[in-house]
mmCIF file of C-alpha atoms in Angstrom:
data_model
loop_
_atom_site.group_PDB
_atom_site.id
_atom_site.type_symbol
_atom_site.label_atom_id
_atom_site.label_comp_id
_atom_site.label_asym_id
_atom_site.label_seq_id
_atom_site.Cartn_x
_atom_site.Cartn_y
_atom_site.Cartn_z
ATOM 1 C CA ASN D 6 85.915 74.882 82.462
ATOM 2 C CA ALA D 7 88.294 73.886 85.566
ATOM 3 C CA GLY D 8 90.148 77.523 86.324
ATOM 4 C CA VAL D 9 91.518 76.967 89.731
ATOM 5 C CA THR D 10 90.606 73.346 91.832
ATOM 6 C CA GLN D 11 91.343 72.818 95.476
ATOM 7 C CA THR D 12 91.381 69.534 97.426
ATOM 8 C CA PRO D 13 90.492 68.652 100.147
ATOM 9 C CA LYS D 14 87.293 70.648 100.316
ATOM 10 C CA PHE D 15 86.636 70.483 103.768
ATOM 11 C CA ARG D 16 89.192 69.239 106.679
ATOM 12 C CA VAL D 17 89.710 68.549 110.632
ATOM 13 C CA LEU D 18 93.044 68.015 112.291
ATOM 14 C CA LYS D 19 94.075 67.679 115.846
ATOM 15 C CA THR D 20 96.883 69.972 116.699
ATOM 16 C CA GLY D 21 100.360 68.777 115.738
ATOM 17 C CA GLN D 22 98.900 66.612 112.644
ATOM 18 C CA SER D 23 100.605 67.735 109.026
ATOM 19 C CA MET D 24 98.427 67.859 105.825
ATOM 20 C CA THR D 25 99.081 69.380 102.535
ATOM 21 C CA LEU D 26 96.003 71.116 100.519
ATOM 22 C CA LEU D 27 96.470 71.134 96.622
ATOM 23 C CA CYS D 28 96.190 73.374 93.864
ATOM 24 C CA ALA D 29 95.598 73.165 90.317
ATOM 25 C CA GLN D 30 95.198 75.351 87.837
ATOM 26 C CA ASP D 31 94.692 74.614 84.163
ATOM 27 C CA MET D 32 95.256 78.285 82.304
ATOM 28 C CA ASN D 33 99.143 78.137 81.868
ATOM 29 C CA HIS D 34 98.807 81.140 84.357
ATOM 30 C CA GLU D 35 102.524 81.842 86.233
ATOM 31 C CA TYR D 36 101.762 83.797 89.133
ATOM 32 C CA MET D 37 100.189 81.132 91.436
ATOM 33 C CA TYR D 38 99.273 81.969 95.201
ATOM 34 C CA TRP D 39 97.577 80.923 98.841
ATOM 35 C CA TYR D 40 95.633 83.075 100.871
ATOM 36 C CA ARG D 41 93.635 82.543 104.169
ATOM 37 C CA GLN D 42 90.539 84.069 105.115
ATOM 38 C CA ASP D 43 90.038 85.014 108.776
ATOM 39 C CA PRO D 44 86.536 86.522 110.021
ATOM 40 C CA GLY D 45 86.974 90.581 110.151
ATOM 41 C CA MET D 46 90.558 89.805 108.631
ATOM 42 C CA GLY D 47 90.066 89.707 104.815
ATOM 43 C CA LEU D 48 92.195 88.054 102.770
ATOM 44 C CA ARG D 49 96.209 87.299 103.461
ATOM 45 C CA LEU D 50 98.696 86.217 101.865
ATOM 46 C CA ILE D 51 100.738 82.985 102.821
ATOM 47 C CA HIS D 52 103.149 81.755 99.996
ATOM 48 C CA TYR D 53 103.462 82.740 96.475
ATOM 49 C CA SER D 54 105.447 81.272 93.258
ATOM 50 C CA VAL D 55 105.808 83.666 90.175
ATOM 51 C CA GLY D 56 106.693 79.802 88.202
ATOM 52 C CA GLU D 57 107.419 76.548 88.613
ATOM 53 C CA GLY D 58 109.728 76.074 90.663
ATOM 54 C CA THR D 59 109.662 79.112 92.873
ATOM 55 C CA THR D 60 108.413 80.160 95.759
ATOM 56 C CA ALA D 61 108.470 83.107 98.276
ATOM 57 C CA LYS D 62 107.270 84.384 101.279
ATOM 58 C CA GLY D 63 103.873 86.590 102.097
ATOM 59 C CA GLU D 64 102.829 88.638 104.611
ATOM 60 C CA VAL D 65 101.474 85.428 107.180
ATOM 61 C CA PRO D 66 103.955 82.367 106.086
ATOM 62 C CA ASP D 67 104.609 81.014 109.697
ATOM 63 C CA GLY D 68 103.426 77.759 109.844
ATOM 64 C CA TYR D 69 103.596 77.169 106.404
ATOM 65 C CA ASN D 70 105.177 75.493 103.638
ATOM 66 C CA VAL D 71 104.983 75.503 99.994
ATOM 67 C CA SER D 72 106.303 73.494 96.636
ATOM 68 C CA ARG D 73 105.855 74.546 92.921
ATOM 69 C CA LEU D 74 107.280 71.363 91.720
ATOM 70 C CA LYS D 75 105.178 71.500 88.123
ATOM 71 C CA LYS D 76 103.511 74.788 86.474
ATOM 72 C CA GLN D 77 100.225 74.159 87.157
ATOM 73 C CA ASN D 78 100.386 72.552 90.943
ATOM 74 C CA PHE D 79 100.992 74.437 94.344
ATOM 75 C CA LEU D 80 101.006 72.749 97.806
ATOM 76 C CA LEU D 81 100.671 73.951 100.734
ATOM 77 C CA GLY D 82 102.031 71.862 103.788
ATOM 78 C CA LEU D 83 100.908 72.491 107.762
ATOM 79 C CA GLU D 84 104.120 70.738 109.123
ATOM 80 C CA SER D 85 102.361 70.992 112.846
ATOM 81 C CA ALA D 86 98.944 71.546 113.027
ATOM 82 C CA ALA D 87 97.572 74.373 114.672
ATOM 83 C CA PRO D 88 94.494 75.556 116.297
ATOM 84 C CA SER D 89 95.284 79.149 115.446
ATOM 85 C CA GLN D 90 95.788 77.641 111.577
ATOM 86 C CA THR D 91 91.846 76.957 111.686
ATOM 87 C CA SER D 92 90.809 79.193 109.163
ATOM 88 C CA VAL D 93 89.463 78.785 104.566
ATOM 89 C CA TYR D 94 92.547 78.575 102.625
ATOM 90 C CA PHE D 95 92.481 79.891 99.223
ATOM 91 C CA CYS D 96 94.211 78.915 96.204
ATOM 92 C CA ALA D 97 94.322 81.686 92.921
ATOM 93 C CA SER D 98 96.253 82.024 90.120
ATOM 94 C CA SER D 99 97.078 85.559 87.979
ATOM 95 C CA SER D 100 96.626 86.761 84.445
ATOM 96 C CA PRO D 101 99.487 88.280 83.445
ATOM 97 C CA PRO D 102 99.899 92.078 84.378
ATOM 98 C CA VAL D 103 98.526 94.583 81.866
ATOM 99 C CA LEU D 104 102.413 96.154 81.441
ATOM 100 C CA ALA D 105 102.450 92.572 80.128
ATOM 101 C CA GLY D 106 99.363 92.269 77.564
ATOM 102 C CA GLY D 107 97.298 90.257 80.409
ATOM 103 C CA THR D 108 94.607 91.713 82.379
ATOM 104 C CA GLY D 109 95.961 91.193 85.953
ATOM 105 C CA GLU D 110 92.925 89.430 86.760
ATOM 106 C CA LEU D 111 92.849 86.435 89.931
ATOM 107 C CA PHE D 112 91.204 83.881 89.702
ATOM 108 C CA PHE D 113 90.126 81.235 92.462
ATOM 109 C CA GLY D 114 89.777 78.316 93.760
ATOM 110 C CA GLU D 115 86.531 77.664 95.607
ATOM 111 C CA GLY D 116 88.219 77.415 98.915
ATOM 112 C CA SER D 117 89.946 74.658 101.861
ATOM 113 C CA ARG D 118 87.814 74.821 105.124
ATOM 114 C CA LEU D 119 90.456 73.507 108.033
ATOM 115 C CA THR D 120 89.605 73.223 110.842
ATOM 116 C CA VAL D 121 92.610 72.031 113.996
ATOM 117 C CA LEU D 122 91.416 70.618 117.095
ATOM 118 C CA ARG U 14 97.429 103.440 107.874
ATOM 119 C CA LYS U 15 95.650 100.442 106.007
ATOM 120 C CA GLU U 16 97.267 99.270 102.553
ATOM 121 C CA VAL U 17 94.043 99.178 101.253
ATOM 122 C CA GLU U 18 90.645 101.246 103.359
ATOM 123 C CA GLN U 19 86.774 100.555 102.195
ATOM 124 C CA ASP U 20 83.712 101.615 103.690
ATOM 125 C CA PRO U 21 83.133 99.640 107.027
ATOM 126 C CA GLY U 22 79.146 98.890 105.778
ATOM 127 C CA PRO U 23 77.569 96.988 106.554
ATOM 128 C CA PHE U 24 75.103 98.714 103.907
ATOM 129 C CA ASN U 25 72.112 97.668 104.359
ATOM 130 C CA VAL U 26 69.460 98.984 100.834
ATOM 131 C CA PRO U 27 65.747 98.355 99.831
ATOM 132 C CA GLU U 28 65.903 96.706 96.504
ATOM 133 C CA GLY U 29 65.768 99.652 93.585
ATOM 134 C CA ALA U 30 68.165 101.690 95.422
ATOM 135 C CA THR U 31 71.727 102.640 94.605
ATOM 136 C CA VAL U 32 74.249 101.874 96.497
ATOM 137 C CA ALA U 33 78.023 103.457 96.008
ATOM 138 C CA PHE U 34 80.958 101.871 97.848
ATOM 139 C CA ASN U 35 84.351 103.367 98.350
ATOM 140 C CA CYS U 36 87.866 102.382 97.986
ATOM 141 C CA THR U 37 91.143 104.516 99.342
ATOM 142 C CA TYR U 38 94.710 103.097 98.249
ATOM 143 C CA SER U 39 98.025 104.378 100.121
ATOM 144 C CA ASN U 40 101.024 102.951 97.887
ATOM 145 C CA SER U 41 100.879 105.403 94.301
ATOM 146 C CA ALA U 42 102.738 102.968 92.044
ATOM 147 C CA SER U 43 99.723 100.633 92.156
ATOM 148 C CA GLN U 44 99.105 99.880 88.981
ATOM 149 C CA SER U 45 95.432 97.850 88.526
ATOM 150 C CA PHE U 46 92.321 98.098 90.431
ATOM 151 C CA PHE U 47 89.685 95.471 91.073
ATOM 152 C CA TRP U 48 86.357 95.547 92.699
ATOM 153 C CA TYR U 49 85.548 91.591 93.202
ATOM 154 C CA ARG U 50 82.314 89.968 95.276
ATOM 155 C CA GLN U 51 82.821 87.934 97.507
ATOM 156 C CA ASP U 52 79.294 85.644 98.840
ATOM 157 C CA CYS U 53 78.877 84.109 102.135
ATOM 158 C CA ARG U 54 81.484 81.111 102.288
ATOM 159 C CA LYS U 55 82.481 81.572 98.721
ATOM 160 C CA GLU U 56 85.001 82.586 96.671
ATOM 161 C CA PRO U 57 85.911 86.358 95.598
ATOM 162 C CA LYS U 58 85.266 86.210 91.571
ATOM 163 C CA LEU U 59 85.575 89.538 89.779
ATOM 164 C CA LEU U 60 83.221 91.704 89.333
ATOM 165 C CA MET U 61 84.954 94.248 87.585
ATOM 166 C CA SER U 62 88.761 95.949 86.427
ATOM 167 C CA VAL U 63 88.442 99.564 86.971
ATOM 168 C CA TYR U 64 90.521 101.357 84.594
ATOM 169 C CA SER U 65 91.316 105.712 84.721
ATOM 170 C CA SER U 66 88.284 106.319 82.113
ATOM 171 C CA GLY U 67 85.804 104.666 84.554
ATOM 172 C CA ASN U 68 83.994 101.874 83.176
ATOM 173 C CA GLU U 69 80.289 101.148 83.224
ATOM 174 C CA ASP U 70 78.831 97.021 83.004
ATOM 175 C CA GLY U 71 75.341 96.583 82.924
ATOM 176 C CA ARG U 72 73.761 98.291 86.115
ATOM 177 C CA PHE U 73 77.621 98.414 88.087
ATOM 178 C CA THR U 74 79.955 101.655 87.243
ATOM 179 C CA ALA U 75 83.365 101.862 88.523
ATOM 180 C CA GLN U 76 85.665 105.052 88.783
ATOM 181 C CA LEU U 77 89.225 105.291 89.162
ATOM 182 C CA ASN U 78 90.944 108.535 90.782
ATOM 183 C CA ARG U 79 94.410 108.131 90.857
ATOM 184 C CA ALA U 80 95.243 111.599 92.261
ATOM 185 C CA SER U 81 93.388 111.128 95.217
ATOM 186 C CA GLN U 82 94.465 107.605 95.069
ATOM 187 C CA TYR U 83 90.380 106.471 95.903
ATOM 188 C CA ILE U 84 88.060 103.889 93.907
ATOM 189 C CA SER U 85 84.327 103.711 93.487
ATOM 190 C CA LEU U 86 81.765 101.044 92.550
ATOM 191 C CA LEU U 87 78.085 102.589 92.031
ATOM 192 C CA ILE U 88 75.820 99.907 91.524
ATOM 193 C CA ARG U 89 72.131 101.177 90.576
ATOM 194 C CA ASP U 90 69.021 99.532 90.740
ATOM 195 C CA SER U 91 69.690 97.108 93.206
ATOM 196 C CA LYS U 92 68.686 93.444 93.057
ATOM 197 C CA LEU U 93 68.060 90.546 95.812
ATOM 198 C CA SER U 94 70.900 88.538 94.141
ATOM 199 C CA ASP U 95 73.433 91.763 94.353
ATOM 200 C CA SER U 96 73.465 90.633 98.507
ATOM 201 C CA ALA U 97 77.183 89.822 99.424
ATOM 202 C CA THR U 98 80.714 91.435 100.137
ATOM 203 C CA TYR U 99 82.405 93.669 97.726
ATOM 204 C CA LEU U 100 86.104 93.515 98.163
ATOM 205 C CA CYS U 101 88.486 96.302 96.448
ATOM 206 C CA VAL U 102 91.376 94.545 95.636
ATOM 207 C CA VAL U 103 94.948 96.819 94.430
ATOM 208 C CA ASN U 104 98.092 95.288 92.259
ATOM 209 C CA GLY U 105 100.971 97.312 94.159
ATOM 210 C CA GLY U 106 102.974 96.826 90.993
ATOM 211 C CA ASP U 107 106.265 95.843 92.797
ATOM 212 C CA SER U 108 108.877 94.240 90.739
ATOM 213 C CA TYR U 109 107.571 91.047 89.730
ATOM 214 C CA GLY U 110 104.121 93.226 88.686
ATOM 215 C CA GLN U 111 101.797 90.793 90.981
ATOM 216 C CA ASN U 112 101.470 91.957 94.893
ATOM 217 C CA PHE U 113 97.474 92.346 95.251
ATOM 218 C CA VAL U 114 96.077 93.766 97.824
ATOM 219 C CA PHE U 115 93.010 93.274 99.711
ATOM 220 C CA GLY U 116 90.406 95.667 101.039
ATOM 221 C CA PRO U 117 88.796 94.057 103.991
ATOM 222 C CA GLY U 118 85.269 94.038 102.483
ATOM 223 C CA THR U 119 82.050 95.971 102.527
ATOM 224 C CA ARG U 120 79.120 93.960 103.274
ATOM 225 C CA LEU U 121 76.245 94.581 101.239
ATOM 226 C CA SER U 122 71.739 93.132 101.801
ATOM 227 C CA VAL U 123 69.869 94.171 99.320
ATOM 228 C CA LEU U 124 66.028 93.858 100.828
ATOM 229 C CA PRO U 125 62.348 93.150 99.154
#
């Protein structure tokens, strides 16, 4: 019963390095999201996708890129990491909204802890 | 004004106590409402969806007041295992119907 799976769980980067976080979900959800969580800031939306081949910017998109080539996968890329991107990153997918017959519930991955030195 | 606001906390209560959390939201078009629980260094997990009629799940009761744009969570007979941060989450209902806004969370510590 995997749900939402994120890899890697931990990563340390040097400033300027690039990396990709992978998110996979097995619930056939259309909507997927990338959030970052920082102490005292709560969860902030980076990018989201409403279906295969689509992506959109969230609240804090600068410095990140995303791709949704397959419905089950949502990739988050950092092209040139900065210390300000040190954070915990959560991927999530959501069931259809209530008006569409779903529960509208968000399901989260376990998180990826990124440190940029 | 922030879109979703919660009691600042932290709440430190003895085992067996009843504790209430409050949440207000600013978007009157919001469609879905949730309480999530987040343990330290873990992902948020759904505790309860919140319905207009109010709903109860064991020791937990959630209420929604759309007119006042207010959501509450009541925990009765607190257990040590209830210690966590409680997040109020509101679905803002944009054109895609999937615009989740998170409150900053309220931390609860249940003490022996």
